[in-house]
PDB file of C-alpha atoms and ligand atoms in Angstrom:
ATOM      1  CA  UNK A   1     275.680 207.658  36.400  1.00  0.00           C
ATOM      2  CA  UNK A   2     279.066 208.731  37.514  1.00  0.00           C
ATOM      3  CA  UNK A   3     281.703 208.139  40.377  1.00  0.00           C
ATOM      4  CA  UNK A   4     281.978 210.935  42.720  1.00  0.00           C
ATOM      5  CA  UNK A   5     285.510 210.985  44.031  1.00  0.00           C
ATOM      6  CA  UNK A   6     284.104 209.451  47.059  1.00  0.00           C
ATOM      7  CA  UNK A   7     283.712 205.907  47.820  1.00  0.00           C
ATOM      8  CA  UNK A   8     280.412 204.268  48.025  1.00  0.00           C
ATOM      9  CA  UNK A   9     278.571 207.475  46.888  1.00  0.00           C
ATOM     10  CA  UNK A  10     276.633 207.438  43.009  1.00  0.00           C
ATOM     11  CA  UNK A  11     275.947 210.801  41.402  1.00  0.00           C
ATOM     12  CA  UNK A  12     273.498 210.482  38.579  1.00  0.00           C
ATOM     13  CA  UNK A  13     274.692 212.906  36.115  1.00  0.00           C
ATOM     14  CA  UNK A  14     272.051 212.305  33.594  1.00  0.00           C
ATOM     15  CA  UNK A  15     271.070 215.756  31.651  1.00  0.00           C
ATOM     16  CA  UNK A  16     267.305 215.134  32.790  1.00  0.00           C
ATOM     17  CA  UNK A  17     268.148 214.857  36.289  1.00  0.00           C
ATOM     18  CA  UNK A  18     270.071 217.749  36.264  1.00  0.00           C
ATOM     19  CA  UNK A  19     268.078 219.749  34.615  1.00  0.00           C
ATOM     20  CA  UNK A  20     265.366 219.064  37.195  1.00  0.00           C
ATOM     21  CA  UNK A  21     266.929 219.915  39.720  1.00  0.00           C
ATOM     22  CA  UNK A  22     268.260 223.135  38.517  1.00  0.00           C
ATOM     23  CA  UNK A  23     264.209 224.079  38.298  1.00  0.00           C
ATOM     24  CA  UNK A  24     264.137 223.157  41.708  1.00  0.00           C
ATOM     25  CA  UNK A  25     267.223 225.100  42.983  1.00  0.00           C
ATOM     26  CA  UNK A  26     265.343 227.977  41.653  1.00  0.00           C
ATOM     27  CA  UNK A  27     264.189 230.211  44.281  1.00  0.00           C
ATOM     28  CA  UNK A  28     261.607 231.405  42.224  1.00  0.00           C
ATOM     29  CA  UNK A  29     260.247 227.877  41.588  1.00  0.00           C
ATOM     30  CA  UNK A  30     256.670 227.494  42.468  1.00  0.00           C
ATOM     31  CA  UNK A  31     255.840 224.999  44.921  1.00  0.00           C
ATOM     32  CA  UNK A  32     253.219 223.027  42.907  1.00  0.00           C
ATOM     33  CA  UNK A  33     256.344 222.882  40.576  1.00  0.00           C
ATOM     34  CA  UNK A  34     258.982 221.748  43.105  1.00  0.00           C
ATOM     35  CA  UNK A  35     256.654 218.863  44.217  1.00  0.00           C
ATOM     36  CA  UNK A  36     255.776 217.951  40.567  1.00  0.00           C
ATOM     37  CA  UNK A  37     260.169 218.150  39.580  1.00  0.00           C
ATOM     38  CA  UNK A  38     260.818 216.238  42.972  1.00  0.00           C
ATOM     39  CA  UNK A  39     257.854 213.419  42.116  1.00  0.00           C
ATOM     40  CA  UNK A  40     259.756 213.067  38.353  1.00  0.00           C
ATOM     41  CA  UNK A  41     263.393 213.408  39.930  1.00  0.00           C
ATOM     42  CA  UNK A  42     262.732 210.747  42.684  1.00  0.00           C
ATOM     43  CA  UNK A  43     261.272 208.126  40.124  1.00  0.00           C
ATOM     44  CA  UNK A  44     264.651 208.449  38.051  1.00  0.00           C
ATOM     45  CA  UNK A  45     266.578 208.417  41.512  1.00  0.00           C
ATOM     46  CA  UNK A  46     264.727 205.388  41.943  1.00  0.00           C
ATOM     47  CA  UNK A  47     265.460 203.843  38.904  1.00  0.00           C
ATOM     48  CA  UNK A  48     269.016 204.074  39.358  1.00  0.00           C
ATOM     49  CA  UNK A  49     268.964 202.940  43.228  1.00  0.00           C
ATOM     50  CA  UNK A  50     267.369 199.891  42.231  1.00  0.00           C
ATOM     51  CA  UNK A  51     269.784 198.977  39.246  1.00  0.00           C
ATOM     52  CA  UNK A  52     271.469 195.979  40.647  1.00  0.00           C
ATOM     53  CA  UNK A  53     268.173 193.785  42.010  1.00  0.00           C
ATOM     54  CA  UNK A  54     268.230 190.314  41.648  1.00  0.00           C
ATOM     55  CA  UNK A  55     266.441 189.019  38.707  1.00  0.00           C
ATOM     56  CA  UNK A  56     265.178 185.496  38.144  1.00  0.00           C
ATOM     57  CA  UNK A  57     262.915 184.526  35.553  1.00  0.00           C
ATOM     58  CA  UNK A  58     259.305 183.007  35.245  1.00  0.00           C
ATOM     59  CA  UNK A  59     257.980 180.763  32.646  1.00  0.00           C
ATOM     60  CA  UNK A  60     255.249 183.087  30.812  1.00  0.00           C
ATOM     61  CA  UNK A  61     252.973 182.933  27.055  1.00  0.00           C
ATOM     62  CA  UNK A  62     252.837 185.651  25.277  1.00  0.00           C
ATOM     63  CA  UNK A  63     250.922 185.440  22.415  1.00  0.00           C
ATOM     64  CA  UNK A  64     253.006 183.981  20.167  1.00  0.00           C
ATOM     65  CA  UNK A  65     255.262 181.556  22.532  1.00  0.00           C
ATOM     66  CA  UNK A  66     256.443 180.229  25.615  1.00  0.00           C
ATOM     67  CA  UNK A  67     259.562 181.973  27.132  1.00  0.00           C
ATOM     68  CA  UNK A  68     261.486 182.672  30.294  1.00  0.00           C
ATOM     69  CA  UNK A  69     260.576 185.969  30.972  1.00  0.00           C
ATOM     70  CA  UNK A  70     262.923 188.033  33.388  1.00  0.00           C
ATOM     71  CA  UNK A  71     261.109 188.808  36.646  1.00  0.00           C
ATOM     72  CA  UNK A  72     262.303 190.801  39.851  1.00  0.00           C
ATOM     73  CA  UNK A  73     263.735 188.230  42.700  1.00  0.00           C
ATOM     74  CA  UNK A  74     264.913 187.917  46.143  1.00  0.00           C
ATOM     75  CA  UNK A  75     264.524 190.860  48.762  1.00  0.00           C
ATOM     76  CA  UNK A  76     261.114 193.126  48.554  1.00  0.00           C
ATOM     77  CA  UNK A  77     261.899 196.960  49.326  1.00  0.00           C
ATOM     78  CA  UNK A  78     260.600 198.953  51.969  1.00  0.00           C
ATOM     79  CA  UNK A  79     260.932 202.839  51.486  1.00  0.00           C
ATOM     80  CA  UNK A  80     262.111 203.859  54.726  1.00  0.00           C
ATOM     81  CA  UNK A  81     260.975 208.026  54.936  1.00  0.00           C
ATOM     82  CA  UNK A  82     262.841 210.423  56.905  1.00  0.00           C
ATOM     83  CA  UNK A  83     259.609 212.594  57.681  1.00  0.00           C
ATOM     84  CA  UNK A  84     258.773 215.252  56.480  1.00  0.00           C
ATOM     85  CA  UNK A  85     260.724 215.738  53.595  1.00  0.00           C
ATOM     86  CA  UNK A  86     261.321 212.058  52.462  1.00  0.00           C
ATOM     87  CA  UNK A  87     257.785 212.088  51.791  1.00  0.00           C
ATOM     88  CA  UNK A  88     258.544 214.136  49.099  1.00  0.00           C
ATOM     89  CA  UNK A  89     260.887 211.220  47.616  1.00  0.00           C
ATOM     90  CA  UNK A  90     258.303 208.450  48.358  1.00  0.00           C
ATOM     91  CA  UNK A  91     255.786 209.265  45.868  1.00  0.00           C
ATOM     92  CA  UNK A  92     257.764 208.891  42.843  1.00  0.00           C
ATOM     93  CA  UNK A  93     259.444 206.193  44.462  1.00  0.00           C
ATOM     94  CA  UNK A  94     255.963 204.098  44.977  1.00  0.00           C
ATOM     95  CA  UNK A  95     254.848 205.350  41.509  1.00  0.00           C
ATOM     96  CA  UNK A  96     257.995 202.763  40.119  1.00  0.00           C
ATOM     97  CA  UNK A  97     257.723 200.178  42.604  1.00  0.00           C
ATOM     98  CA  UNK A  98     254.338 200.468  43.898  1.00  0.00           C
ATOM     99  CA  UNK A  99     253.971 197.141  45.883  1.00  0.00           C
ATOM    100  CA  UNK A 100     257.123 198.477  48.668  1.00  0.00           C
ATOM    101  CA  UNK A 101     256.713 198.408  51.716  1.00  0.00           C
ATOM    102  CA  UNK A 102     256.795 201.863  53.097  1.00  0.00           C
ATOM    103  CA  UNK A 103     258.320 203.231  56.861  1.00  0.00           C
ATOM    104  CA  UNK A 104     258.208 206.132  58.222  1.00  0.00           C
ATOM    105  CA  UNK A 105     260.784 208.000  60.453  1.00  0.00           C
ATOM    106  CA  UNK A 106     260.103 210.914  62.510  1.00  0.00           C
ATOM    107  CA  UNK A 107     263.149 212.914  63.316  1.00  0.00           C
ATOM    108  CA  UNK A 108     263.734 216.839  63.426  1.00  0.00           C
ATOM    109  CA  UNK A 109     266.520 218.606  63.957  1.00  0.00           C
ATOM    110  CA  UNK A 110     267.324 220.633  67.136  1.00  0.00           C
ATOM    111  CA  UNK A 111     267.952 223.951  65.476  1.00  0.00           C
ATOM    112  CA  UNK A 112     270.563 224.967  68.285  1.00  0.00           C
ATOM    113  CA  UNK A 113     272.546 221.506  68.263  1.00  0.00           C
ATOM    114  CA  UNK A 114     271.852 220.105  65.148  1.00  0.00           C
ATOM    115  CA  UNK A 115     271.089 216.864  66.324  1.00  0.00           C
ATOM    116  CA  UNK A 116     268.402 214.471  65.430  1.00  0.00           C
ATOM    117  CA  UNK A 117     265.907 213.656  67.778  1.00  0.00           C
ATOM    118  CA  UNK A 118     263.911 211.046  66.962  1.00  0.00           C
ATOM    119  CA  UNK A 119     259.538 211.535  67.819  1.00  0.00           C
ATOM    120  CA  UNK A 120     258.371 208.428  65.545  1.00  0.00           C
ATOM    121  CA  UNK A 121     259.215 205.140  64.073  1.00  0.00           C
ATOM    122  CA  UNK A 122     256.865 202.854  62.266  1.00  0.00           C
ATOM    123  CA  UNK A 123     258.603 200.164  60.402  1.00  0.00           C
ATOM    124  CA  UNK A 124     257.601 196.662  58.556  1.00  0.00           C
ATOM    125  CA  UNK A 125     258.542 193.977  61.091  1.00  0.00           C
ATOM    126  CA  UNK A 126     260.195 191.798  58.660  1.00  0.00           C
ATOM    127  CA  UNK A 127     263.275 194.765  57.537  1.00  0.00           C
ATOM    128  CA  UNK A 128     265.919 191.779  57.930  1.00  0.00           C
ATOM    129  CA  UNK A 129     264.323 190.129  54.988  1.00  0.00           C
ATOM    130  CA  UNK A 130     264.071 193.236  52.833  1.00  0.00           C
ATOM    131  CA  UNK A 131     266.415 195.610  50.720  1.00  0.00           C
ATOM    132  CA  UNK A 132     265.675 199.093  52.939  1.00  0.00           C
ATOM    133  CA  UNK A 133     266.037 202.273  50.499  1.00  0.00           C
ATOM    134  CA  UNK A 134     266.379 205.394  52.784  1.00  0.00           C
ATOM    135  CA  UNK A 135     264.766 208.655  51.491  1.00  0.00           C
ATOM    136  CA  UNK A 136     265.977 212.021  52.373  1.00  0.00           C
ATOM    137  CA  UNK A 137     265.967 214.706  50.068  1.00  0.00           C
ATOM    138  CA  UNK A 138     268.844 216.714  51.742  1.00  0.00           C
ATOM    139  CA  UNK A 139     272.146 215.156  53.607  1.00  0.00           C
ATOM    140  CA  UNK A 140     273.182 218.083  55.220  1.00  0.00           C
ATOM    141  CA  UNK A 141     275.129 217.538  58.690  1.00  0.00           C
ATOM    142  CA  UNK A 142     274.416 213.697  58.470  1.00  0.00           C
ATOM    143  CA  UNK A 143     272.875 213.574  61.831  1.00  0.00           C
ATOM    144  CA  UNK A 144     269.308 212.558  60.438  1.00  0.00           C
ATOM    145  CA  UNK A 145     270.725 209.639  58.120  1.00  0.00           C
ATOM    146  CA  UNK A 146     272.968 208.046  60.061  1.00  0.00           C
ATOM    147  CA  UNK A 147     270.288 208.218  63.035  1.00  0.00           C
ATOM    148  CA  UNK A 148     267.816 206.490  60.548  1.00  0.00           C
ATOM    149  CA  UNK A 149     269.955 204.133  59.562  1.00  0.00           C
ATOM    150  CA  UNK A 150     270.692 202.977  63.425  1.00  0.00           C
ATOM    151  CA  UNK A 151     267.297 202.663  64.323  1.00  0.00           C
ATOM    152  CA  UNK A 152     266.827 200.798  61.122  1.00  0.00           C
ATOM    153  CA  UNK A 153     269.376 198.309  61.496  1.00  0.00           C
ATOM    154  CA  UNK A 154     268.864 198.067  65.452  1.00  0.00           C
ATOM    155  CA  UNK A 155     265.016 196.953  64.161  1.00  0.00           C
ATOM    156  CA  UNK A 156     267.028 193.983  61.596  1.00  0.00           C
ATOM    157  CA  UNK A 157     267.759 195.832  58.831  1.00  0.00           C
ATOM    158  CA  UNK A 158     270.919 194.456  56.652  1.00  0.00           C
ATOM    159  CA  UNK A 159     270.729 195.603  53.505  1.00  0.00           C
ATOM    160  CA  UNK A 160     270.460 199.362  53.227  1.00  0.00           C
ATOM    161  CA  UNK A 161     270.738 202.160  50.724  1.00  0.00           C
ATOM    162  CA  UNK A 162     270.028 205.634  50.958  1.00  0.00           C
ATOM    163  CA  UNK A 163     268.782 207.999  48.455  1.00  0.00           C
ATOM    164  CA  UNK A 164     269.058 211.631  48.457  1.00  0.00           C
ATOM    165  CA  UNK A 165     268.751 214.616  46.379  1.00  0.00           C
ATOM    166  CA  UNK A 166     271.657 216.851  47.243  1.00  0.00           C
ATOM    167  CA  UNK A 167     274.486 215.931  49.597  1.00  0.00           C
ATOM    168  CA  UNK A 168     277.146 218.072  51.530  1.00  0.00           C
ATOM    169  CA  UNK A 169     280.349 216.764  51.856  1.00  0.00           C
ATOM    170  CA  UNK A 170     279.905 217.033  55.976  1.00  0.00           C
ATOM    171  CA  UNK A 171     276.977 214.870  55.409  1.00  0.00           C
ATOM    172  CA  UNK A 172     278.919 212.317  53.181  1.00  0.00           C
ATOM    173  CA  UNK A 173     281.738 211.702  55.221  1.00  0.00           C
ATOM    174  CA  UNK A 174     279.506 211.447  58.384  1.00  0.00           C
ATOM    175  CA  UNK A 175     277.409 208.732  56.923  1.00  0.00           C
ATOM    176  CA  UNK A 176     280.667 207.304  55.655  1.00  0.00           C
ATOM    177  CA  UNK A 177     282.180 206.769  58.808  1.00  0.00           C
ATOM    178  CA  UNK A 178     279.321 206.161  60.747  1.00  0.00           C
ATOM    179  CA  UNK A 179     277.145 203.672  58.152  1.00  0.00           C
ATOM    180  CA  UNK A 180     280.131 202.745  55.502  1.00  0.00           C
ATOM    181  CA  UNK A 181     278.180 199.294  54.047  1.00  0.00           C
ATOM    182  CA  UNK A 182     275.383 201.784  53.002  1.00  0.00           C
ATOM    183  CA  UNK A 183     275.747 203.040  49.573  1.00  0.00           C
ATOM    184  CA  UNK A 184     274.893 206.971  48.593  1.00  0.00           C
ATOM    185  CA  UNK A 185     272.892 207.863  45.492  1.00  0.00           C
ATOM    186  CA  UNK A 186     272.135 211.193  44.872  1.00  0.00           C
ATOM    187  CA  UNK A 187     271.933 213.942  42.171  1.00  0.00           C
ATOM    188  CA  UNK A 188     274.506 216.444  43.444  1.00  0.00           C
ATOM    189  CA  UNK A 189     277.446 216.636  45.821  1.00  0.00           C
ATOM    190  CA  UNK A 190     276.810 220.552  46.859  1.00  0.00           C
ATOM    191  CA  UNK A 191     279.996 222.476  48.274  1.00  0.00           C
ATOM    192  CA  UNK A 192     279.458 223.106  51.950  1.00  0.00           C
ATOM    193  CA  UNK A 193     276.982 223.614  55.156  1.00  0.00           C
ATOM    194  CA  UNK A 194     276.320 227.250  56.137  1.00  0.00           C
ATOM    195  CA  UNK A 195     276.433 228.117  60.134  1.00  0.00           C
ATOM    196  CA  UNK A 196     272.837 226.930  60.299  1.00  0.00           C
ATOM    197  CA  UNK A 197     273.511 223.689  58.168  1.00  0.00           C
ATOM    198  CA  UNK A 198     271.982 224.087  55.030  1.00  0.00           C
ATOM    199  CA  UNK A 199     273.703 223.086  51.956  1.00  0.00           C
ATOM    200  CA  UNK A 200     274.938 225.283  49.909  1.00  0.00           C
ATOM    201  CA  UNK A 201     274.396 226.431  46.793  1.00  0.00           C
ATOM    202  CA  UNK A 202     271.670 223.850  48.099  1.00  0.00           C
ATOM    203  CA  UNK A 203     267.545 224.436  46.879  1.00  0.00           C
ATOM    204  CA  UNK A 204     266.954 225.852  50.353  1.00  0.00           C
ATOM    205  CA  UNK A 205     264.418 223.757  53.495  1.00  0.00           C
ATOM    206  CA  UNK A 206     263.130 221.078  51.444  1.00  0.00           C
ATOM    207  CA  UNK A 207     260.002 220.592  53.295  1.00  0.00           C
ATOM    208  CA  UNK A 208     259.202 224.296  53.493  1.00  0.00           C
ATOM    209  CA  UNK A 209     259.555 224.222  49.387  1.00  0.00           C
ATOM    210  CA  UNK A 210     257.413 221.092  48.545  1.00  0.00           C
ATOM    211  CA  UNK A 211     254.763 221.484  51.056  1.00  0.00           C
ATOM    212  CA  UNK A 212     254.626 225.834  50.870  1.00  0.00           C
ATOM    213  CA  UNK A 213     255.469 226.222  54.709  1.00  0.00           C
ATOM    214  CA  UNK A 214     257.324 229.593  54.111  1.00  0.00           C
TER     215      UNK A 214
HETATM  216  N1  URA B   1     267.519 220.420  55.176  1.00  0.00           N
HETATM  217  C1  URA B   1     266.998 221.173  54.193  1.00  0.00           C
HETATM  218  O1  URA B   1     265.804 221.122  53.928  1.00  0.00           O
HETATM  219  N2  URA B   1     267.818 221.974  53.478  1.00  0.00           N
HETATM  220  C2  URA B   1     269.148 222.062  53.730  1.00  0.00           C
HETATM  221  O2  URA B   1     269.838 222.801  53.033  1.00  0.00           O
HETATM  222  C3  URA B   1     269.666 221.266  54.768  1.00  0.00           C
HETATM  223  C4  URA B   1     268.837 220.452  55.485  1.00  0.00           C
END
């Protein structure tokens, strides 16, 4: 794990996760194997989004003894999907922690404006009680994320985090200013949005890649 330069934003620098998502930057990357690197790459993501949960313990036997045994406490998660391509996240996410709670979030970007317009939302009613880990494989102009996260937090939602693969910087500093108590984890910080805002270098339309749309 390292710091980024930027506040509130993790970039897991760990060789296998960058390795894995070189593969995937790979234009000439199959699509069975960008869906099989993302399903690996999100379950590491995962791992290190879910670092600081609170632990309790439970009184267990093993075989030989009694002992305290460290268990998970406090808030369940809910896997909040920014459809279609968070879908791609949630799978190795679930694989990890497979009793979340999962919600999905229907938003697509106007290809003129940019802007997210949301066309579904289907949520656990109990978010305020829950740790709410936002999946988006890309945070390009920001627009998607920090619309999630407002419909999120209008339906209760407190404690949020959201998980990506590669960010922008546009994206970063929107989500920033617009969510700053939600913290960023993602493999790459990517240099810049092109006139259509993708990122670039970037992997290209993460949906198109994992589910062979083009
Ligand atoms: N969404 C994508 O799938 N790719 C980008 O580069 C930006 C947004």
């Amino acid at each position: 794990m390292a710091g980024s330069g930027w506040d509130g934003v993790t970039v897991i620098d760990h060789p296998l996760v960058q390795h894995k998502l070189s593969l995937m930057r790979d234009r000439n990357t199959s699509t069975l194997d960008f869906r099989r690197l993302l399903r690996e790459i999100s379950m590491l993501l995962c791992y290190e989004a879910t670092r600081d949960l609170e632990l309790t313990t439970a009184t267990i036997e093993t075989p030989l003894t009694t002992m305290e045994a460290p268990v998970l406490a406090g808030k369940k998660l809910v896997f909040a999907s920014i459809l279609r391509a968070g879908n791609g996240l949630l799978e190795g996410m679930l694989d990890l922690v497979p009793a979340a709670r999962v919600a999905h979030i229907g938003l697509y970007r106007d290809p003129k404006t940019l802007v997210a317009v949301e066309y579904y939302f289907k949520a656990p009613d109990d978010l305020h009680e829950r740790r709410v880990i936002v999946l988006d494989p890309m945070l390009a102009t920001g627009n998607s994320s920090v619309a999630a996260v407002d419909r999120l937090k209008e339906r209760g939602a407190s404690d949020l985090r959201f998980v990506c693969l590669l960010a922008a910087p546009e994206g970063i500093e929107r989500m920033r200013a617009g969510h700053p108590d939600v913290p960023i984890v993602t493999a790459a910080v990517d240099e810049r949005l092109d006139s259509h805002g993708y990122i670039v270098p970037g992997l290209g339309d993460a949906g198109d890649r994992m589910f062979g749309t083009k």
